[in-house]
């Protein structure tokens, strides 16, 4: 395109007008959200990442996404980089609960609001973040415990449980253990005979279950896995040991991802407690509310249910993750 003098003058005038009208220009400016994700350790996490990315796109929010590969130091680095880039809002799902005060204080000093999604932090100062949205992990553990107590109500002797814990120090690992124990302690026949982390991954779930089977084999009556991926890994280990998952060993897990439904339909997993990863739309509307100066609730709890294997085939077509 060739510019004549008149178009050039008009273009320069428009450009200087833009510089003189920061308020109007700002109204058009996209909101920038910095999001630090835990990693890609599970089917749940993949669905959560997808939910955040697509919701940001739908909401017209510019997303700066960073994958921490399950390392807290990477999350801290990402948050510091978001601060340096002066993003409008920072959101993150903290890999572990503790050790966030310093970086959260830095965000506060930079006047950048922080939203916690999925997992919480255990800071004493709750002014360091605006809102925490996600599941009630203690309640998820309780749901798993209640299902087991009901299932085994007529069982006389001991019920030996092995537990595959999530990532050490993470909110879901701490809380799901707590909620489950709170329920089963009412009856001394329930005994957790082994409990170890499988880091929320299939590979680790399989590896740790192999070790449990080597040590206790037929003594094991129940497996309680803090997520579906570890349960699916453990199912492989149980089959390779010549036992029948969901029959020889009752298996309870958490998340209710599609992989768990497939396992339930195949008769290999007894029950999965729902934990929804679809937090993207809620996060984007929170980000917009913050920018509009609205006050958000400090805690937004996701509503969830529980799916025993008997309903899996009927529920499967409705599942979104
Ligand atoms: O924080 C949510 C948990 O993290 C999910 O249960 C698990 O699958 C994920 O990795």
PDB file of C-alpha atoms and ligand atoms in Angstrom:
ATOM      1  CA  UNK A   1       0.000   0.000   0.000  1.00  0.00           C
ATOM      2  CA  UNK A   2       1.334   3.453  -0.883  1.00  0.00           C
ATOM      3  CA  UNK A   3       0.756   6.166   1.684  1.00  0.00           C
ATOM      4  CA  UNK A   4      -0.011   9.633   0.429  1.00  0.00           C
ATOM      5  CA  UNK A   5       0.606  12.658   2.643  1.00  0.00           C
ATOM      6  CA  UNK A   6      -2.978  12.831   3.825  1.00  0.00           C
ATOM      7  CA  UNK A   7      -3.210   9.183   4.963  1.00  0.00           C
ATOM      8  CA  UNK A   8       0.164   9.510   6.665  1.00  0.00           C
ATOM      9  CA  UNK A   9      -0.933  12.588   8.594  1.00  0.00           C
ATOM     10  CA  UNK A  10      -4.155  10.852   9.630  1.00  0.00           C
ATOM     11  CA  UNK A  11      -2.207   7.758  10.772  1.00  0.00           C
ATOM     12  CA  UNK A  12       0.200   9.860  12.864  1.00  0.00           C
ATOM     13  CA  UNK A  13      -2.692  11.796  14.400  1.00  0.00           C
ATOM     14  CA  UNK A  14      -4.487   8.553  15.306  1.00  0.00           C
ATOM     15  CA  UNK A  15      -1.339   7.098  16.832  1.00  0.00           C
ATOM     16  CA  UNK A  16      -0.727  10.150  19.017  1.00  0.00           C
ATOM     17  CA  UNK A  17      -4.383  10.206  20.032  1.00  0.00           C
ATOM     18  CA  UNK A  18      -3.988   6.556  21.203  1.00  0.00           C
ATOM     19  CA  UNK A  19      -1.022   7.561  23.331  1.00  0.00           C
ATOM     20  CA  UNK A  20      -3.054  10.400  24.810  1.00  0.00           C
ATOM     21  CA  UNK A  21      -6.002   8.143  25.666  1.00  0.00           C
ATOM     22  CA  UNK A  22      -4.630   5.472  27.949  1.00  0.00           C
ATOM     23  CA  UNK A  23      -7.995   4.863  29.654  1.00  0.00           C
ATOM     24  CA  UNK A  24      -9.816   4.150  26.420  1.00  0.00           C
ATOM     25  CA  UNK A  25      -6.923   2.098  25.156  1.00  0.00           C
ATOM     26  CA  UNK A  26      -6.839   0.115  28.409  1.00  0.00           C
ATOM     27  CA  UNK A  27     -10.529  -0.729  28.095  1.00  0.00           C
ATOM     28  CA  UNK A  28      -9.700  -2.500  24.837  1.00  0.00           C
ATOM     29  CA  UNK A  29      -6.558  -4.161  26.188  1.00  0.00           C
ATOM     30  CA  UNK A  30      -6.724  -7.903  26.785  1.00  0.00           C
ATOM     31  CA  UNK A  31      -6.469  -9.067  30.380  1.00  0.00           C
ATOM     32  CA  UNK A  32      -3.230 -11.015  30.866  1.00  0.00           C
ATOM     33  CA  UNK A  33      -3.309 -14.054  33.153  1.00  0.00           C
ATOM     34  CA  UNK A  34      -0.160 -15.882  34.227  1.00  0.00           C
ATOM     35  CA  UNK A  35      -0.921 -19.511  35.128  1.00  0.00           C
ATOM     36  CA  UNK A  36       1.547 -21.909  36.701  1.00  0.00           C
ATOM     37  CA  UNK A  37       0.417 -25.514  36.300  1.00  0.00           C
ATOM     38  CA  UNK A  38       1.689 -28.407  38.449  1.00  0.00           C
ATOM     39  CA  UNK A  39       2.704 -30.585  35.489  1.00  0.00           C
ATOM     40  CA  UNK A  40       1.204 -33.342  33.348  1.00  0.00           C
ATOM     41  CA  UNK A  41       1.291 -36.166  35.881  1.00  0.00           C
ATOM     42  CA  UNK A  42      -2.231 -37.508  35.348  1.00  0.00           C
ATOM     43  CA  UNK A  43      -5.254 -37.736  33.076  1.00  0.00           C
ATOM     44  CA  UNK A  44      -6.914 -35.289  35.489  1.00  0.00           C
ATOM     45  CA  UNK A  45      -4.129 -32.743  35.041  1.00  0.00           C
ATOM     46  CA  UNK A  46      -4.281 -32.971  31.242  1.00  0.00           C
ATOM     47  CA  UNK A  47      -8.019 -32.265  31.385  1.00  0.00           C
ATOM     48  CA  UNK A  48      -7.418 -29.360  33.781  1.00  0.00           C
ATOM     49  CA  UNK A  49      -4.809 -27.794  31.477  1.00  0.00           C
ATOM     50  CA  UNK A  50      -7.142 -28.172  28.509  1.00  0.00           C
ATOM     51  CA  UNK A  51      -9.998 -26.582  30.485  1.00  0.00           C
ATOM     52  CA  UNK A  52      -7.847 -23.571  31.434  1.00  0.00           C
ATOM     53  CA  UNK A  53      -6.458 -23.050  27.937  1.00  0.00           C
ATOM     54  CA  UNK A  54      -9.793 -23.304  26.171  1.00  0.00           C
ATOM     55  CA  UNK A  55     -11.634 -21.165  28.738  1.00  0.00           C
ATOM     56  CA  UNK A  56      -8.988 -18.421  28.399  1.00  0.00           C
ATOM     57  CA  UNK A  57      -9.448 -18.466  24.628  1.00  0.00           C
ATOM     58  CA  UNK A  58     -13.236 -18.328  24.919  1.00  0.00           C
ATOM     59  CA  UNK A  59     -13.050 -15.469  27.433  1.00  0.00           C
ATOM     60  CA  UNK A  60     -10.611 -13.434  25.301  1.00  0.00           C
ATOM     61  CA  UNK A  61      -7.989 -13.532  28.074  1.00  0.00           C
ATOM     62  CA  UNK A  62      -4.314 -13.693  27.141  1.00  0.00           C
ATOM     63  CA  UNK A  63      -2.868 -16.710  28.933  1.00  0.00           C
ATOM     64  CA  UNK A  64       0.790 -17.082  29.844  1.00  0.00           C
ATOM     65  CA  UNK A  65       0.987 -20.779  30.706  1.00  0.00           C
ATOM     66  CA  UNK A  66       3.882 -22.456  32.457  1.00  0.00           C
ATOM     67  CA  UNK A  67       4.289 -26.186  33.248  1.00  0.00           C
ATOM     68  CA  UNK A  68       6.286 -26.768  36.456  1.00  0.00           C
ATOM     69  CA  UNK A  69       6.921 -30.476  35.895  1.00  0.00           C
ATOM     70  CA  UNK A  70       5.839 -31.172  39.466  1.00  0.00           C
ATOM     71  CA  UNK A  71       8.623 -29.009  40.944  1.00  0.00           C
ATOM     72  CA  UNK A  72       7.919 -26.205  43.400  1.00  0.00           C
ATOM     73  CA  UNK A  73      11.065 -24.308  42.399  1.00  0.00           C
ATOM     74  CA  UNK A  74       9.757 -24.146  38.807  1.00  0.00           C
ATOM     75  CA  UNK A  75       6.446 -22.725  40.038  1.00  0.00           C
ATOM     76  CA  UNK A  76       8.225 -20.094  42.103  1.00  0.00           C
ATOM     77  CA  UNK A  77      10.336 -19.130  39.052  1.00  0.00           C
ATOM     78  CA  UNK A  78       7.210 -18.898  36.883  1.00  0.00           C
ATOM     79  CA  UNK A  79       5.411 -16.696  39.421  1.00  0.00           C
ATOM     80  CA  UNK A  80       8.446 -14.391  39.625  1.00  0.00           C
ATOM     81  CA  UNK A  81       8.529 -14.159  35.857  1.00  0.00           C
ATOM     82  CA  UNK A  82       4.801 -13.284  35.781  1.00  0.00           C
ATOM     83  CA  UNK A  83       5.508 -10.532  38.322  1.00  0.00           C
ATOM     84  CA  UNK A  84       8.365  -9.213  36.171  1.00  0.00           C
ATOM     85  CA  UNK A  85       6.082  -9.234  33.117  1.00  0.00           C
ATOM     86  CA  UNK A  86       3.455  -7.296  35.119  1.00  0.00           C
ATOM     87  CA  UNK A  87       0.577  -9.635  34.262  1.00  0.00           C
ATOM     88  CA  UNK A  88      -2.871  -8.564  35.492  1.00  0.00           C
ATOM     89  CA  UNK A  89      -3.619 -11.679  37.555  1.00  0.00           C
ATOM     90  CA  UNK A  90      -1.588 -14.718  38.613  1.00  0.00           C
ATOM     91  CA  UNK A  91      -3.230 -18.107  39.153  1.00  0.00           C
ATOM     92  CA  UNK A  92      -1.590 -21.358  40.126  1.00  0.00           C
ATOM     93  CA  UNK A  93      -2.203 -24.829  41.411  1.00  0.00           C
ATOM     94  CA  UNK A  94       0.448 -25.293  44.124  1.00  0.00           C
ATOM     95  CA  UNK A  95       2.277 -28.608  43.822  1.00  0.00           C
ATOM     96  CA  UNK A  96       2.776 -28.728  47.612  1.00  0.00           C
ATOM     97  CA  UNK A  97       1.065 -26.848  50.433  1.00  0.00           C
ATOM     98  CA  UNK A  98       3.967 -25.106  52.157  1.00  0.00           C
ATOM     99  CA  UNK A  99       6.763 -22.709  51.232  1.00  0.00           C
ATOM    100  CA  UNK A 100       4.838 -20.022  49.332  1.00  0.00           C
ATOM    101  CA  UNK A 101       4.938 -16.981  51.674  1.00  0.00           C
ATOM    102  CA  UNK A 102       7.943 -15.229  50.128  1.00  0.00           C
ATOM    103  CA  UNK A 103       6.832 -15.356  46.520  1.00  0.00           C
ATOM    104  CA  UNK A 104       3.222 -14.539  47.405  1.00  0.00           C
ATOM    105  CA  UNK A 105       4.423 -11.504  49.335  1.00  0.00           C
ATOM    106  CA  UNK A 106       6.356 -10.440  46.235  1.00  0.00           C
ATOM    107  CA  UNK A 107       3.158 -10.663  44.154  1.00  0.00           C
ATOM    108  CA  UNK A 108       1.264  -8.688  46.777  1.00  0.00           C
ATOM    109  CA  UNK A 109       3.951  -5.996  46.850  1.00  0.00           C
ATOM    110  CA  UNK A 110       3.654  -5.771  43.053  1.00  0.00           C
ATOM    111  CA  UNK A 111      -0.146  -5.412  43.514  1.00  0.00           C
ATOM    112  CA  UNK A 112      -0.867  -8.465  41.377  1.00  0.00           C
ATOM    113  CA  UNK A 113      -3.850 -10.457  42.669  1.00  0.00           C
ATOM    114  CA  UNK A 114      -3.339 -14.216  43.041  1.00  0.00           C
ATOM    115  CA  UNK A 115      -5.991 -16.918  42.634  1.00  0.00           C
ATOM    116  CA  UNK A 116      -5.381 -20.482  43.805  1.00  0.00           C
ATOM    117  CA  UNK A 117      -6.977 -23.207  41.721  1.00  0.00           C
ATOM    118  CA  UNK A 118      -7.349 -26.905  42.525  1.00  0.00           C
ATOM    119  CA  UNK A 119      -4.859 -27.037  45.440  1.00  0.00           C
ATOM    120  CA  UNK A 120      -4.391 -24.710  48.361  1.00  0.00           C
ATOM    121  CA  UNK A 121      -1.425 -23.358  50.336  1.00  0.00           C
ATOM    122  CA  UNK A 122      -1.053 -23.382  54.112  1.00  0.00           C
ATOM    123  CA  UNK A 123       0.093 -19.816  54.683  1.00  0.00           C
ATOM    124  CA  UNK A 124      -1.002 -18.097  57.915  1.00  0.00           C
ATOM    125  CA  UNK A 125      -1.683 -14.878  56.015  1.00  0.00           C
ATOM    126  CA  UNK A 126      -4.729 -15.433  53.839  1.00  0.00           C
ATOM    127  CA  UNK A 127      -4.495 -11.940  52.363  1.00  0.00           C
ATOM    128  CA  UNK A 128      -1.732 -13.324  50.146  1.00  0.00           C
ATOM    129  CA  UNK A 129      -4.340 -14.662  47.734  1.00  0.00           C
ATOM    130  CA  UNK A 130      -7.751 -13.463  46.647  1.00  0.00           C
ATOM    131  CA  UNK A 131      -9.643 -16.717  46.311  1.00  0.00           C
ATOM    132  CA  UNK A 132      -9.172 -20.485  46.292  1.00  0.00           C
ATOM    133  CA  UNK A 133     -11.362 -22.483  43.918  1.00  0.00           C
ATOM    134  CA  UNK A 134     -11.380 -26.261  43.780  1.00  0.00           C
ATOM    135  CA  UNK A 135     -12.474 -29.510  45.381  1.00  0.00           C
ATOM    136  CA  UNK A 136     -12.866 -30.345  49.043  1.00  0.00           C
ATOM    137  CA  UNK A 137     -10.189 -33.053  49.243  1.00  0.00           C
ATOM    138  CA  UNK A 138     -11.023 -34.043  52.838  1.00  0.00           C
ATOM    139  CA  UNK A 139     -14.600 -34.700  51.778  1.00  0.00           C
ATOM    140  CA  UNK A 140     -13.356 -36.788  48.843  1.00  0.00           C
ATOM    141  CA  UNK A 141     -11.400 -38.953  51.301  1.00  0.00           C
ATOM    142  CA  UNK A 142     -14.492 -39.247  53.492  1.00  0.00           C
ATOM    143  CA  UNK A 143     -16.614 -40.320  50.512  1.00  0.00           C
ATOM    144  CA  UNK A 144     -14.075 -43.054  49.733  1.00  0.00           C
ATOM    145  CA  UNK A 145     -14.121 -44.154  53.394  1.00  0.00           C
ATOM    146  CA  UNK A 146     -17.916 -44.174  53.645  1.00  0.00           C
ATOM    147  CA  UNK A 147     -18.217 -46.272  50.498  1.00  0.00           C
ATOM    148  CA  UNK A 148     -15.784 -48.819  51.949  1.00  0.00           C
ATOM    149  CA  UNK A 149     -17.471 -48.970  55.355  1.00  0.00           C
ATOM    150  CA  UNK A 150     -20.821 -49.625  53.677  1.00  0.00           C
ATOM    151  CA  UNK A 151     -19.395 -52.229  51.281  1.00  0.00           C
ATOM    152  CA  UNK A 152     -17.688 -54.141  54.097  1.00  0.00           C
ATOM    153  CA  UNK A 153     -20.397 -53.760  56.736  1.00  0.00           C
ATOM    154  CA  UNK A 154     -21.055 -57.504  56.943  1.00  0.00           C
ATOM    155  CA  UNK A 155     -17.396 -58.505  56.794  1.00  0.00           C
ATOM    156  CA  UNK A 156     -16.285 -60.089  60.040  1.00  0.00           C
ATOM    157  CA  UNK A 157     -12.455 -60.314  60.290  1.00  0.00           C
ATOM    158  CA  UNK A 158      -9.818 -57.690  59.539  1.00  0.00           C
ATOM    159  CA  UNK A 159      -9.872 -55.595  56.379  1.00  0.00           C
ATOM    160  CA  UNK A 160      -6.284 -54.963  55.294  1.00  0.00           C
ATOM    161  CA  UNK A 161      -5.892 -51.794  53.262  1.00  0.00           C
ATOM    162  CA  UNK A 162      -2.932 -50.589  51.233  1.00  0.00           C
ATOM    163  CA  UNK A 163      -2.840 -46.910  50.338  1.00  0.00           C
ATOM    164  CA  UNK A 164      -1.224 -45.230  47.344  1.00  0.00           C
ATOM    165  CA  UNK A 165      -0.723 -41.623  48.371  1.00  0.00           C
ATOM    166  CA  UNK A 166      -0.437 -38.670  46.021  1.00  0.00           C
ATOM    167  CA  UNK A 167       2.577 -36.349  45.862  1.00  0.00           C
ATOM    168  CA  UNK A 168       4.206 -35.939  49.275  1.00  0.00           C
ATOM    169  CA  UNK A 169       3.226 -32.613  50.873  1.00  0.00           C
ATOM    170  CA  UNK A 170       0.446 -31.884  48.359  1.00  0.00           C
ATOM    171  CA  UNK A 171      -2.969 -30.805  49.600  1.00  0.00           C
ATOM    172  CA  UNK A 172      -4.853 -33.708  47.950  1.00  0.00           C
ATOM    173  CA  UNK A 173      -2.477 -36.311  49.411  1.00  0.00           C
ATOM    174  CA  UNK A 174      -2.715 -34.840  52.921  1.00  0.00           C
ATOM    175  CA  UNK A 175      -6.461 -34.262  52.869  1.00  0.00           C
ATOM    176  CA  UNK A 176      -7.577 -37.446  51.107  1.00  0.00           C
ATOM    177  CA  UNK A 177      -5.649 -39.479  53.670  1.00  0.00           C
ATOM    178  CA  UNK A 178      -7.129 -37.470  56.515  1.00  0.00           C
ATOM    179  CA  UNK A 179     -10.750 -37.756  55.315  1.00  0.00           C
ATOM    180  CA  UNK A 180     -10.489 -41.489  54.643  1.00  0.00           C
ATOM    181  CA  UNK A 181      -8.869 -42.251  58.023  1.00  0.00           C
ATOM    182  CA  UNK A 182     -11.448 -40.136  59.827  1.00  0.00           C
ATOM    183  CA  UNK A 183     -14.204 -42.448  58.549  1.00  0.00           C
ATOM    184  CA  UNK A 184     -12.557 -45.881  58.791  1.00  0.00           C
ATOM    185  CA  UNK A 185     -11.218 -45.316  62.308  1.00  0.00           C
ATOM    186  CA  UNK A 186     -14.764 -45.834  63.623  1.00  0.00           C
ATOM    187  CA  UNK A 187     -14.298 -49.582  63.108  1.00  0.00           C
ATOM    188  CA  UNK A 188     -11.028 -51.228  64.236  1.00  0.00           C
ATOM    189  CA  UNK A 189     -11.391 -54.015  61.670  1.00  0.00           C
ATOM    190  CA  UNK A 190     -10.091 -51.549  59.044  1.00  0.00           C
ATOM    191  CA  UNK A 191      -6.295 -51.467  59.037  1.00  0.00           C
ATOM    192  CA  UNK A 192      -4.008 -49.530  56.716  1.00  0.00           C
ATOM    193  CA  UNK A 193      -1.144 -52.009  56.553  1.00  0.00           C
ATOM    194  CA  UNK A 194       0.960 -50.077  54.021  1.00  0.00           C
ATOM    195  CA  UNK A 195       0.928 -46.521  52.759  1.00  0.00           C
ATOM    196  CA  UNK A 196       3.353 -45.011  50.291  1.00  0.00           C
ATOM    197  CA  UNK A 197       3.452 -42.288  47.668  1.00  0.00           C
ATOM    198  CA  UNK A 198       2.919 -43.083  44.003  1.00  0.00           C
ATOM    199  CA  UNK A 199       3.252 -39.386  43.091  1.00  0.00           C
ATOM    200  CA  UNK A 200      -0.127 -39.391  41.285  1.00  0.00           C
ATOM    201  CA  UNK A 201       1.366 -41.242  38.261  1.00  0.00           C
ATOM    202  CA  UNK A 202       0.509 -44.588  36.639  1.00  0.00           C
ATOM    203  CA  UNK A 203       4.141 -45.706  36.502  1.00  0.00           C
ATOM    204  CA  UNK A 204       4.739 -45.059  40.204  1.00  0.00           C
ATOM    205  CA  UNK A 205       1.359 -46.514  41.144  1.00  0.00           C
ATOM    206  CA  UNK A 206       2.303 -49.750  39.409  1.00  0.00           C
ATOM    207  CA  UNK A 207       5.791 -49.834  40.904  1.00  0.00           C
ATOM    208  CA  UNK A 208       4.611 -49.273  44.484  1.00  0.00           C
ATOM    209  CA  UNK A 209       1.743 -51.756  44.138  1.00  0.00           C
ATOM    210  CA  UNK A 210       4.240 -54.372  42.933  1.00  0.00           C
ATOM    211  CA  UNK A 211       6.214 -53.807  46.124  1.00  0.00           C
ATOM    212  CA  UNK A 212       3.031 -54.021  48.259  1.00  0.00           C
ATOM    213  CA  UNK A 213       2.092 -57.302  46.561  1.00  0.00           C
ATOM    214  CA  UNK A 214       5.574 -58.714  47.047  1.00  0.00           C
ATOM    215  CA  UNK A 215       5.455 -57.908  50.743  1.00  0.00           C
ATOM    216  CA  UNK A 216       1.838 -58.805  51.548  1.00  0.00           C
ATOM    217  CA  UNK A 217       0.290 -60.543  48.513  1.00  0.00           C
ATOM    218  CA  UNK A 218      -2.975 -62.279  49.395  1.00  0.00           C
ATOM    219  CA  UNK A 219      -3.199 -60.471  52.730  1.00  0.00           C
ATOM    220  CA  UNK A 220      -4.300 -57.315  50.894  1.00  0.00           C
ATOM    221  CA  UNK A 221      -8.090 -56.865  50.807  1.00  0.00           C
ATOM    222  CA  UNK A 222      -8.394 -53.246  49.682  1.00  0.00           C
ATOM    223  CA  UNK A 223      -6.424 -50.692  47.671  1.00  0.00           C
ATOM    224  CA  UNK A 224      -7.173 -47.024  48.315  1.00  0.00           C
ATOM    225  CA  UNK A 225      -5.465 -44.906  45.622  1.00  0.00           C
ATOM    226  CA  UNK A 226      -5.475 -41.111  45.901  1.00  0.00           C
ATOM    227  CA  UNK A 227      -6.094 -40.861  42.137  1.00  0.00           C
ATOM    228  CA  UNK A 228      -7.254 -42.938  39.192  1.00  0.00           C
ATOM    229  CA  UNK A 229      -3.901 -42.989  37.426  1.00  0.00           C
ATOM    230  CA  UNK A 230      -2.184 -44.720  40.336  1.00  0.00           C
ATOM    231  CA  UNK A 231      -5.118 -47.145  40.599  1.00  0.00           C
ATOM    232  CA  UNK A 232      -4.820 -47.962  36.885  1.00  0.00           C
ATOM    233  CA  UNK A 233      -1.073 -48.594  37.273  1.00  0.00           C
ATOM    234  CA  UNK A 234      -1.798 -50.763  40.319  1.00  0.00           C
ATOM    235  CA  UNK A 235      -4.446 -52.758  38.410  1.00  0.00           C
ATOM    236  CA  UNK A 236      -1.711 -53.800  35.958  1.00  0.00           C
ATOM    237  CA  UNK A 237       0.503 -54.894  38.844  1.00  0.00           C
ATOM    238  CA  UNK A 238      -2.348 -56.908  40.390  1.00  0.00           C
ATOM    239  CA  UNK A 239      -3.078 -58.668  37.085  1.00  0.00           C
ATOM    240  CA  UNK A 240       0.597 -59.402  36.519  1.00  0.00           C
ATOM    241  CA  UNK A 241       0.683 -60.966  39.987  1.00  0.00           C
ATOM    242  CA  UNK A 242      -2.077 -63.360  38.841  1.00  0.00           C
ATOM    243  CA  UNK A 243      -4.834 -61.764  40.915  1.00  0.00           C
ATOM    244  CA  UNK A 244      -8.167 -60.268  39.890  1.00  0.00           C
ATOM    245  CA  UNK A 245      -8.531 -56.502  40.437  1.00  0.00           C
ATOM    246  CA  UNK A 246     -11.870 -55.433  41.968  1.00  0.00           C
ATOM    247  CA  UNK A 247     -12.512 -59.054  43.002  1.00  0.00           C
ATOM    248  CA  UNK A 248      -9.495 -60.353  44.926  1.00  0.00           C
ATOM    249  CA  UNK A 249      -8.679 -56.779  45.928  1.00  0.00           C
ATOM    250  CA  UNK A 250     -11.369 -54.102  46.248  1.00  0.00           C
ATOM    251  CA  UNK A 251     -10.121 -50.911  44.559  1.00  0.00           C
ATOM    252  CA  UNK A 252     -11.179 -47.378  45.441  1.00  0.00           C
ATOM    253  CA  UNK A 253      -9.776 -44.310  43.709  1.00  0.00           C
ATOM    254  CA  UNK A 254     -10.413 -40.619  43.170  1.00  0.00           C
ATOM    255  CA  UNK A 255     -10.948 -38.334  40.115  1.00  0.00           C
ATOM    256  CA  UNK A 256     -13.501 -40.233  37.979  1.00  0.00           C
ATOM    257  CA  UNK A 257     -11.620 -39.610  34.726  1.00  0.00           C
ATOM    258  CA  UNK A 258     -12.552 -41.541  31.581  1.00  0.00           C
ATOM    259  CA  UNK A 259      -9.763 -44.072  32.195  1.00  0.00           C
ATOM    260  CA  UNK A 260     -11.383 -44.961  35.519  1.00  0.00           C
ATOM    261  CA  UNK A 261     -14.764 -45.433  33.842  1.00  0.00           C
ATOM    262  CA  UNK A 262     -13.170 -47.775  31.308  1.00  0.00           C
ATOM    263  CA  UNK A 263     -11.612 -49.749  34.162  1.00  0.00           C
ATOM    264  CA  UNK A 264     -14.959 -49.886  36.001  1.00  0.00           C
ATOM    265  CA  UNK A 265     -16.802 -51.001  32.867  1.00  0.00           C
ATOM    266  CA  UNK A 266     -14.163 -53.729  32.421  1.00  0.00           C
ATOM    267  CA  UNK A 267     -14.879 -54.819  36.017  1.00  0.00           C
ATOM    268  CA  UNK A 268     -11.402 -53.914  37.299  1.00  0.00           C
ATOM    269  CA  UNK A 269     -12.103 -50.890  39.532  1.00  0.00           C
ATOM    270  CA  UNK A 270     -14.864 -50.808  42.154  1.00  0.00           C
ATOM    271  CA  UNK A 271     -15.463 -47.098  42.619  1.00  0.00           C
ATOM    272  CA  UNK A 272     -14.116 -43.650  41.800  1.00  0.00           C
ATOM    273  CA  UNK A 273     -14.852 -40.495  43.780  1.00  0.00           C
ATOM    274  CA  UNK A 274     -15.334 -37.500  41.522  1.00  0.00           C
ATOM    275  CA  UNK A 275     -12.835 -34.615  41.474  1.00  0.00           C
ATOM    276  CA  UNK A 276     -13.589 -32.185  38.677  1.00  0.00           C
ATOM    277  CA  UNK A 277     -10.686 -30.682  36.708  1.00  0.00           C
ATOM    278  CA  UNK A 278     -12.983 -28.391  34.711  1.00  0.00           C
ATOM    279  CA  UNK A 279     -11.990 -25.233  36.547  1.00  0.00           C
ATOM    280  CA  UNK A 280     -11.176 -23.075  33.511  1.00  0.00           C
ATOM    281  CA  UNK A 281     -14.486 -21.216  33.012  1.00  0.00           C
ATOM    282  CA  UNK A 282     -14.785 -20.445  36.737  1.00  0.00           C
ATOM    283  CA  UNK A 283     -11.224 -19.139  36.814  1.00  0.00           C
ATOM    284  CA  UNK A 284     -11.741 -16.878  33.808  1.00  0.00           C
ATOM    285  CA  UNK A 285     -14.880 -15.345  35.252  1.00  0.00           C
ATOM    286  CA  UNK A 286     -13.025 -14.784  38.551  1.00  0.00           C
ATOM    287  CA  UNK A 287     -10.214 -13.045  36.681  1.00  0.00           C
ATOM    288  CA  UNK A 288     -12.728 -10.756  34.953  1.00  0.00           C
ATOM    289  CA  UNK A 289     -14.463 -10.034  38.267  1.00  0.00           C
ATOM    290  CA  UNK A 290     -11.164  -9.116  39.898  1.00  0.00           C
ATOM    291  CA  UNK A 291     -10.357  -6.727  37.059  1.00  0.00           C
ATOM    292  CA  UNK A 292     -13.854  -5.227  37.393  1.00  0.00           C
ATOM    293  CA  UNK A 293     -13.150  -4.545  41.074  1.00  0.00           C
ATOM    294  CA  UNK A 294     -15.612  -7.127  42.421  1.00  0.00           C
ATOM    295  CA  UNK A 295     -14.973  -9.035  45.638  1.00  0.00           C
ATOM    296  CA  UNK A 296     -14.706 -12.802  45.243  1.00  0.00           C
ATOM    297  CA  UNK A 297     -15.586 -15.414  47.859  1.00  0.00           C
ATOM    298  CA  UNK A 298     -12.428 -16.571  49.632  1.00  0.00           C
ATOM    299  CA  UNK A 299     -13.335 -20.217  48.957  1.00  0.00           C
ATOM    300  CA  UNK A 300     -15.277 -21.626  45.998  1.00  0.00           C
ATOM    301  CA  UNK A 301     -15.923 -25.366  46.423  1.00  0.00           C
ATOM    302  CA  UNK A 302     -16.545 -27.625  43.435  1.00  0.00           C
ATOM    303  CA  UNK A 303     -19.608 -29.852  43.701  1.00  0.00           C
ATOM    304  CA  UNK A 304     -18.856 -33.522  43.211  1.00  0.00           C
ATOM    305  CA  UNK A 305     -20.277 -37.019  43.551  1.00  0.00           C
ATOM    306  CA  UNK A 306     -19.131 -40.650  43.591  1.00  0.00           C
ATOM    307  CA  UNK A 307     -19.394 -43.331  40.875  1.00  0.00           C
ATOM    308  CA  UNK A 308     -19.487 -47.017  41.823  1.00  0.00           C
ATOM    309  CA  UNK A 309     -18.787 -49.531  39.028  1.00  0.00           C
ATOM    310  CA  UNK A 310     -22.492 -50.459  38.825  1.00  0.00           C
ATOM    311  CA  UNK A 311     -23.354 -47.066  37.250  1.00  0.00           C
ATOM    312  CA  UNK A 312     -20.205 -46.679  35.114  1.00  0.00           C
ATOM    313  CA  UNK A 313     -21.614 -47.850  31.757  1.00  0.00           C
ATOM    314  CA  UNK A 314     -24.652 -45.622  32.068  1.00  0.00           C
ATOM    315  CA  UNK A 315     -22.637 -42.543  33.162  1.00  0.00           C
ATOM    316  CA  UNK A 316     -19.714 -42.941  30.747  1.00  0.00           C
ATOM    317  CA  UNK A 317     -21.310 -41.216  27.710  1.00  0.00           C
ATOM    318  CA  UNK A 318     -21.939 -38.103  29.825  1.00  0.00           C
ATOM    319  CA  UNK A 319     -18.357 -37.733  31.015  1.00  0.00           C
ATOM    320  CA  UNK A 320     -16.469 -34.675  29.773  1.00  0.00           C
ATOM    321  CA  UNK A 321     -12.982 -35.701  30.963  1.00  0.00           C
TER     322      UNK A 321
HETATM  323  O1  LIG B   1      -4.903 -31.843  42.673  1.00  0.00           O
HETATM  324  C1  LIG B   1      -5.725 -32.735  42.032  1.00  0.00           C
HETATM  325  C2  LIG B   1      -5.044 -34.038  41.865  1.00  0.00           C
HETATM  326  O2  LIG B   1      -3.849 -33.868  41.144  1.00  0.00           O
HETATM  327  C3  LIG B   1      -5.798 -35.089  41.077  1.00  0.00           C
HETATM  328  O3  LIG B   1      -6.573 -35.921  41.870  1.00  0.00           O
HETATM  329  C4  LIG B   1      -4.685 -35.885  40.531  1.00  0.00           C
HETATM  330  O4  LIG B   1      -5.056 -36.813  39.563  1.00  0.00           O
HETATM  331  C5  LIG B   1      -3.790 -34.812  40.096  1.00  0.00           C
HETATM  332  O5  LIG B   1      -2.599 -35.149  39.630  1.00  0.00           O
END
